Amino acid sequence: TAAYDAAISAWFAGELHDAYPDRKTLSGALVQTMRYGENPHQSAAFYRTSEVRPGVATARQLQGKALSYNNIADTDAAIELVAEFADQPAVAIIKHANPCGVAVGSSLVSAYQRALQCDPVSAYGGVIAVSRRLDLETARAVTEIFTEVVIAPEADDDAIALFAERKNLRLLLTGKLPDPLAGGEVFRSVAGGFLVQSRDTARLTAMDLKIVTRRQPTETEVRDMLFAFTVAKHVKSNAIVYAKDGQTAGIGAGQMNRRDSARIAAIRAAEAAEAAGLPQSLAKGSACASEAFFPFADGLIQAVEAGATAVIQPGGSIRDAEVIAAADAAGVAMAFT
């Protein structure tokens, strides 16, 4: 009866357009208990709610051992990110809830190879989401390194058969991708309560950008900025993403200051180029996205030193003028969102 009461309460709240009623009840059906949680000493379980959204909770698992707590969190992050690029072949590789490589391509295998190039070290033991039906060629490429989970809308029979030879590789099929523009709620527990917010459904277009520098970005730079900013939406703050031609070049996630995230992303871009035998960093000629404003010019300067020629950020810092001046001095284009 608790689930029924929760459903009725949610329905009435929806009819009254009351997103945050005085009392809010959560209800879920047990899917599985787990050997452990985020850490080995923690217990854990997975519950499915009444929300109808394609993803890890609704997917069919075709093979492999049961998903772990961390597997489920990473798989959810992966499918939500790749869904942002549903209109083209796209691949997202996730490790510890952050992307280590994201790319689009002329084919799914091309997108995978480009995503892997961004950070082949971190991709080992990661979770991969694809935006298209998984084909044999892509499946073969994926099996060249150890991967925990692959999640896809569908998969060809020969790709499924190939994965079946890898007993530790889980394959999940969702039927379709989640809609990044569909509303919903996101919850986070705190001691003695929980936080609720609307799902982040924002999607920028070139028309939304405010160019604040003397130099205007090229059409290519605008595309790179929008791609990088979309990826940055799925990176833990402080987040910096370098991207070029539909491929992440370097990702800096979860640092306590934005300059360090920019430095880490630059290191990843340089190491990726070295691993691929390229003469210069992947960040050369890239666009740099910051998911929040630069509080100081140092983060932007770090991006310029890494090779970025265009920068996108929300703006809103009390030092915006200093950051704009630094961008103008470096000759880069910068857009506020």
Coordinates of C-alpha atoms in Angstrom, one line a residue:
T1 CA 0.0 0.0 0.0
A2 CA 2.9 2.4 0.5
A3 CA 3.8 2.3 -3.2
Y4 CA 0.1 2.9 -4.1
D5 CA -0.1 5.8 -1.7
A6 CA 3.1 7.3 -3.1
A7 CA 1.8 7.0 -6.7
I8 CA -1.5 8.7 -5.7
S9 CA 0.3 11.5 -3.9
A10 CA 2.6 12.0 -6.9
W11 CA -0.4 12.1 -9.3
F12 CA -2.3 14.7 -7.3
A13 CA 0.9 16.8 -7.0
G14 CA 1.3 16.7 -10.8
E15 CA -2.4 17.6 -11.4
L16 CA -2.0 20.6 -9.1
H17 CA 1.3 21.5 -10.7
D18 CA 3.0 21.3 -7.3
A19 CA 6.5 20.1 -7.9
Y20 CA 7.4 20.3 -4.2
P21 CA 4.4 19.4 -2.0
D22 CA 4.6 19.5 1.8
R23 CA 5.2 15.8 1.9
K24 CA 7.0 13.8 -0.8
T25 CA 7.3 10.0 -0.8
L26 CA 9.7 7.7 -2.7
S27 CA 8.8 4.2 -3.6
G28 CA 10.8 1.5 -5.4
A29 CA 10.7 -2.2 -6.2
L30 CA 13.7 -4.3 -5.3
V31 CA 15.7 -5.3 -8.4
Q32 CA 18.7 -6.9 -6.7
T33 CA 20.8 -7.0 -3.6
M34 CA 24.5 -6.6 -4.1
R35 CA 27.6 -8.2 -2.7
Y36 CA 28.7 -4.7 -1.5
G37 CA 28.1 -1.0 -2.2
E38 CA 30.5 1.7 -3.3
N39 CA 33.1 0.2 -1.0
P40 CA 33.6 -3.4 0.1
H41 CA 32.4 -2.8 3.7
Q42 CA 29.1 -1.2 2.6
S43 CA 25.9 -3.2 1.9
A44 CA 23.7 -2.1 -1.1
A45 CA 20.6 -2.8 -3.2
F46 CA 19.1 -1.5 -6.4
Y47 CA 15.5 -0.4 -6.6
R48 CA 13.4 0.5 -9.7
T49 CA 11.0 3.4 -9.5
S50 CA 7.8 3.9 -11.5
E51 CA 9.6 6.4 -13.9
V52 CA 9.5 5.1 -17.4
R53 CA 12.9 6.2 -18.8
P54 CA 15.2 4.0 -20.9
G55 CA 18.4 3.3 -19.1
V56 CA 20.1 0.9 -16.7
A57 CA 17.0 0.4 -14.6
T58 CA 14.9 -0.8 -17.6
A59 CA 17.6 -2.5 -19.7
R60 CA 17.8 -6.2 -20.5
Q61 CA 21.1 -7.7 -19.4
L62 CA 22.0 -10.3 -22.0
Q63 CA 25.1 -11.7 -20.3
G64 CA 27.8 -11.3 -17.7
K65 CA 27.7 -11.3 -13.9
A66 CA 25.4 -9.1 -11.9
L67 CA 26.0 -5.4 -12.0
S68 CA 27.8 -3.9 -9.0
Y69 CA 26.8 -0.6 -7.3
N70 CA 29.5 1.3 -9.1
N71 CA 28.6 -0.4 -12.4
I72 CA 25.1 0.8 -12.2
A73 CA 26.1 4.4 -11.4
D74 CA 28.6 4.5 -14.2
T75 CA 26.2 2.8 -16.7
D76 CA 23.5 5.4 -15.9
A77 CA 26.0 8.2 -16.4
A78 CA 27.2 6.7 -19.7
I79 CA 23.7 6.3 -21.3
E80 CA 22.6 9.7 -20.2
L81 CA 25.6 11.3 -21.8
V82 CA 25.6 9.5 -25.1
A83 CA 21.9 10.3 -25.5
E84 CA 22.9 13.9 -25.9
F85 CA 24.2 12.9 -29.4
A86 CA 21.4 10.6 -30.4
D87 CA 21.3 12.1 -33.9
Q88 CA 24.7 10.6 -34.9
P89 CA 27.0 7.7 -34.1
A90 CA 28.4 8.5 -30.7
V91 CA 30.3 6.8 -27.9
A92 CA 30.8 7.7 -24.3
I93 CA 33.4 5.9 -22.1
I94 CA 32.8 6.4 -18.3
K95 CA 35.1 5.7 -15.4
H96 CA 34.0 6.5 -11.8
A97 CA 31.0 8.5 -13.0
N98 CA 33.0 10.8 -15.2
P99 CA 33.6 10.6 -19.0
C100 CA 37.2 9.8 -20.0
G101 CA 36.4 10.0 -23.7
V102 CA 33.4 11.1 -25.8
A103 CA 33.2 11.3 -29.6
V104 CA 30.9 11.2 -32.6
G105 CA 32.0 9.7 -35.9
S106 CA 31.0 8.7 -39.4
S107 CA 30.4 5.2 -38.0
L108 CA 30.0 3.7 -34.6
V109 CA 33.4 2.1 -34.6
S110 CA 35.0 5.4 -35.7
A111 CA 33.2 7.1 -32.8
Y112 CA 34.5 4.5 -30.4
Q113 CA 38.1 4.8 -31.6
R114 CA 38.0 8.6 -31.3
A115 CA 36.5 8.4 -27.8
L116 CA 39.1 5.8 -26.7
Q117 CA 41.9 8.0 -28.1
C118 CA 41.1 10.8 -25.6
D119 CA 42.3 8.7 -22.6
P120 CA 43.1 5.1 -23.4
V121 CA 44.6 4.5 -19.9
S122 CA 41.5 5.5 -18.0
A123 CA 39.2 3.6 -20.4
Y124 CA 40.6 0.3 -19.1
G125 CA 37.8 -1.3 -17.0
G126 CA 35.3 1.4 -18.0
V127 CA 31.7 1.5 -19.0
I128 CA 30.8 2.2 -22.7
A129 CA 27.5 3.6 -24.0
V130 CA 26.7 3.8 -27.7
S131 CA 24.0 5.7 -29.5
R132 CA 23.4 3.2 -32.2
R133 CA 22.7 -0.5 -32.7
L134 CA 26.0 -2.3 -31.7
D135 CA 27.6 -3.9 -34.8
L136 CA 30.2 -6.5 -35.0
E137 CA 33.0 -4.2 -36.0
T138 CA 32.5 -2.0 -33.0
A139 CA 32.1 -5.0 -30.7
R140 CA 35.5 -6.3 -31.9
A141 CA 37.1 -3.0 -31.2
V142 CA 35.6 -2.9 -27.7
T143 CA 36.9 -6.3 -26.8
E144 CA 40.5 -5.3 -27.5
I145 CA 40.7 -3.9 -24.0
F146 CA 39.0 -4.9 -20.7
T147 CA 35.5 -3.3 -20.4
E148 CA 33.1 -3.8 -17.5
V149 CA 29.8 -2.9 -19.2
V150 CA 28.5 -2.0 -22.7
I151 CA 25.0 -0.4 -22.9
A152 CA 23.3 0.1 -26.3
P153 CA 19.8 0.6 -27.7
E154 CA 20.1 -2.7 -29.6
A155 CA 22.8 -5.1 -30.9
D156 CA 23.4 -7.3 -33.9
D157 CA 23.3 -11.1 -33.3
D158 CA 27.0 -11.5 -34.3
A159 CA 28.0 -8.7 -31.9
I160 CA 26.1 -10.5 -29.2
A161 CA 27.8 -13.8 -30.0
L162 CA 31.2 -12.2 -29.9
F163 CA 30.5 -10.6 -26.5
A164 CA 29.2 -14.0 -25.2
E165 CA 32.8 -15.3 -25.4
R166 CA 33.8 -12.7 -22.7
K167 CA 32.0 -14.0 -19.6
N168 CA 33.0 -10.9 -17.5
L169 CA 31.7 -8.4 -20.0
R170 CA 28.1 -7.3 -19.3
L171 CA 25.9 -6.3 -22.3
L172 CA 22.8 -4.3 -21.6
L173 CA 20.1 -3.3 -24.2
T174 CA 17.7 -0.5 -23.6
G175 CA 15.5 -0.6 -26.7
K176 CA 16.0 3.1 -27.2
L177 CA 17.9 6.1 -25.7
P178 CA 16.6 8.4 -22.9
D179 CA 15.4 11.8 -24.0
P180 CA 17.8 14.5 -22.7
L181 CA 15.0 17.1 -23.1
A182 CA 12.4 15.1 -21.1
G183 CA 11.6 16.5 -17.6
G184 CA 11.9 14.6 -14.4
E185 CA 13.3 14.7 -10.9
V186 CA 16.8 13.9 -9.5
F187 CA 17.2 13.0 -5.9
R188 CA 20.2 13.1 -3.5
S189 CA 20.2 11.9 0.1
V190 CA 21.6 13.9 2.9
A191 CA 21.7 13.2 6.6
G192 CA 18.0 13.3 7.8
G193 CA 16.5 14.1 4.4
F194 CA 16.9 14.4 0.7
L195 CA 17.3 17.0 -2.0
V196 CA 15.1 17.2 -5.1
Q197 CA 15.8 19.1 -8.3
S198 CA 14.5 19.1 -11.8
R199 CA 16.6 17.1 -14.4
D200 CA 19.1 19.2 -16.3
T201 CA 17.4 19.4 -19.7
A202 CA 19.3 22.5 -20.9
R203 CA 20.6 22.4 -24.5
L204 CA 22.5 25.2 -26.0
T205 CA 22.5 26.4 -29.6
A206 CA 24.6 28.9 -31.4
M207 CA 21.9 31.4 -31.0
D208 CA 22.2 31.2 -27.2
L209 CA 25.9 32.3 -27.2
K210 CA 27.0 35.8 -26.2
I211 CA 30.4 36.5 -27.7
V212 CA 32.2 38.8 -25.3
T213 CA 35.7 39.0 -26.9
R214 CA 36.9 41.1 -29.8
R215 CA 37.6 38.0 -31.9
Q216 CA 34.5 36.2 -33.1
P217 CA 34.6 32.4 -33.2
T218 CA 34.6 30.6 -36.5
E219 CA 31.7 28.2 -37.3
T220 CA 34.0 25.3 -36.5
E221 CA 34.9 26.8 -33.1
V222 CA 31.2 27.3 -32.3
R223 CA 30.5 23.6 -33.1
D224 CA 33.4 22.6 -30.9
M225 CA 32.3 24.9 -28.1
L226 CA 28.8 23.5 -28.1
F227 CA 30.1 19.9 -28.2
A228 CA 32.5 20.5 -25.3
F229 CA 29.9 22.3 -23.2
T230 CA 27.4 19.5 -23.7
V231 CA 30.0 17.0 -22.4
A232 CA 30.9 19.3 -19.5
K233 CA 27.3 19.0 -18.4
H234 CA 28.0 15.4 -17.5
V235 CA 31.4 16.0 -15.8
K236 CA 31.8 16.5 -12.1
S237 CA 32.6 20.1 -11.1
N238 CA 35.0 21.7 -11.3
A239 CA 34.8 20.5 -15.0
I240 CA 37.0 21.5 -17.9
V241 CA 36.6 19.9 -21.3
Y242 CA 38.8 20.4 -24.4
A243 CA 37.2 19.2 -27.6
K244 CA 37.8 19.4 -31.4
D245 CA 35.9 18.1 -34.4
G246 CA 33.4 16.1 -32.3
Q247 CA 35.9 14.5 -30.1
T248 CA 37.0 15.2 -26.5
A249 CA 40.7 16.1 -26.4
G250 CA 41.1 16.2 -22.7
I251 CA 38.8 16.2 -19.6
G252 CA 39.5 17.5 -16.2
A253 CA 37.0 16.6 -13.5
G254 CA 36.2 17.0 -9.9
Q255 CA 39.0 19.3 -8.8
M256 CA 38.7 21.8 -6.0
N257 CA 39.7 24.7 -8.3
R258 CA 39.1 25.3 -12.0
R259 CA 42.8 25.9 -12.9
D260 CA 43.7 22.4 -11.7
S261 CA 40.9 20.9 -13.8
A262 CA 42.3 22.8 -16.8
R263 CA 45.8 21.5 -16.1
I264 CA 44.6 17.9 -15.8
A265 CA 42.7 18.1 -19.0
A266 CA 45.7 19.5 -20.7
I267 CA 47.9 16.7 -19.4
R268 CA 45.4 14.1 -20.6
A269 CA 45.4 15.8 -24.1
A270 CA 49.1 15.7 -24.3
E271 CA 49.5 12.1 -23.1
A272 CA 46.8 11.0 -25.5
A273 CA 48.6 12.6 -28.4
E274 CA 51.9 10.9 -27.4
A275 CA 50.2 7.5 -27.1
A276 CA 48.7 8.0 -30.6
G277 CA 52.1 9.0 -32.0
L278 CA 50.8 12.5 -32.9
P279 CA 53.2 15.5 -33.1
Q280 CA 51.1 17.8 -30.8
S281 CA 48.6 17.8 -28.1
L282 CA 45.0 16.9 -28.9
A283 CA 44.1 20.2 -27.3
K284 CA 45.8 22.3 -30.0
G285 CA 43.2 24.2 -31.8
S286 CA 40.4 23.0 -29.5
A287 CA 37.5 24.6 -27.8
C288 CA 37.6 24.7 -24.0
A289 CA 34.3 24.4 -22.0
S290 CA 33.9 25.3 -18.3
E291 CA 30.6 24.2 -16.8
A292 CA 30.8 27.2 -14.4
F293 CA 32.4 30.7 -14.6
F294 CA 36.1 31.2 -14.3
P295 CA 36.5 33.0 -11.0
F296 CA 40.0 34.2 -12.1
A297 CA 41.8 34.5 -15.4
D298 CA 44.3 31.7 -14.4
G299 CA 42.0 28.9 -15.6
L300 CA 41.5 30.5 -19.0
I301 CA 45.2 31.2 -19.3
Q302 CA 45.9 27.5 -18.6
A303 CA 43.4 26.6 -21.4
V304 CA 45.2 29.0 -23.8
E305 CA 48.5 27.5 -22.9
A306 CA 47.1 24.0 -23.6
G307 CA 46.2 25.1 -27.1
A308 CA 42.6 26.1 -26.9
T309 CA 41.5 28.9 -29.4
A310 CA 38.0 29.3 -28.2
V311 CA 36.4 29.2 -24.7
I312 CA 32.8 28.7 -23.6
Q313 CA 31.6 29.4 -20.0
P314 CA 28.5 30.7 -18.3
G315 CA 30.0 34.0 -17.2
G316 CA 28.8 35.8 -14.1
S317 CA 32.0 36.2 -12.1
I318 CA 32.8 39.5 -10.5
R319 CA 36.0 39.3 -12.4
D320 CA 34.5 38.7 -15.8
A321 CA 36.2 41.8 -17.1
E322 CA 39.6 40.4 -16.2
V323 CA 38.9 37.1 -17.8
I324 CA 37.7 38.8 -21.0
A325 CA 40.8 40.9 -21.1
A326 CA 43.0 37.9 -20.7
A327 CA 41.1 36.2 -23.6
D328 CA 41.5 39.3 -25.8
A329 CA 45.2 39.5 -24.9
A330 CA 45.6 35.9 -26.0
G331 CA 43.6 36.4 -29.2
V332 CA 41.0 33.7 -28.4
A333 CA 37.3 33.9 -28.8
M334 CA 35.1 33.5 -25.8
A335 CA 31.3 33.0 -25.4
F336 CA 29.1 33.3 -22.4
T337 CA 26.1 31.1 -22.1

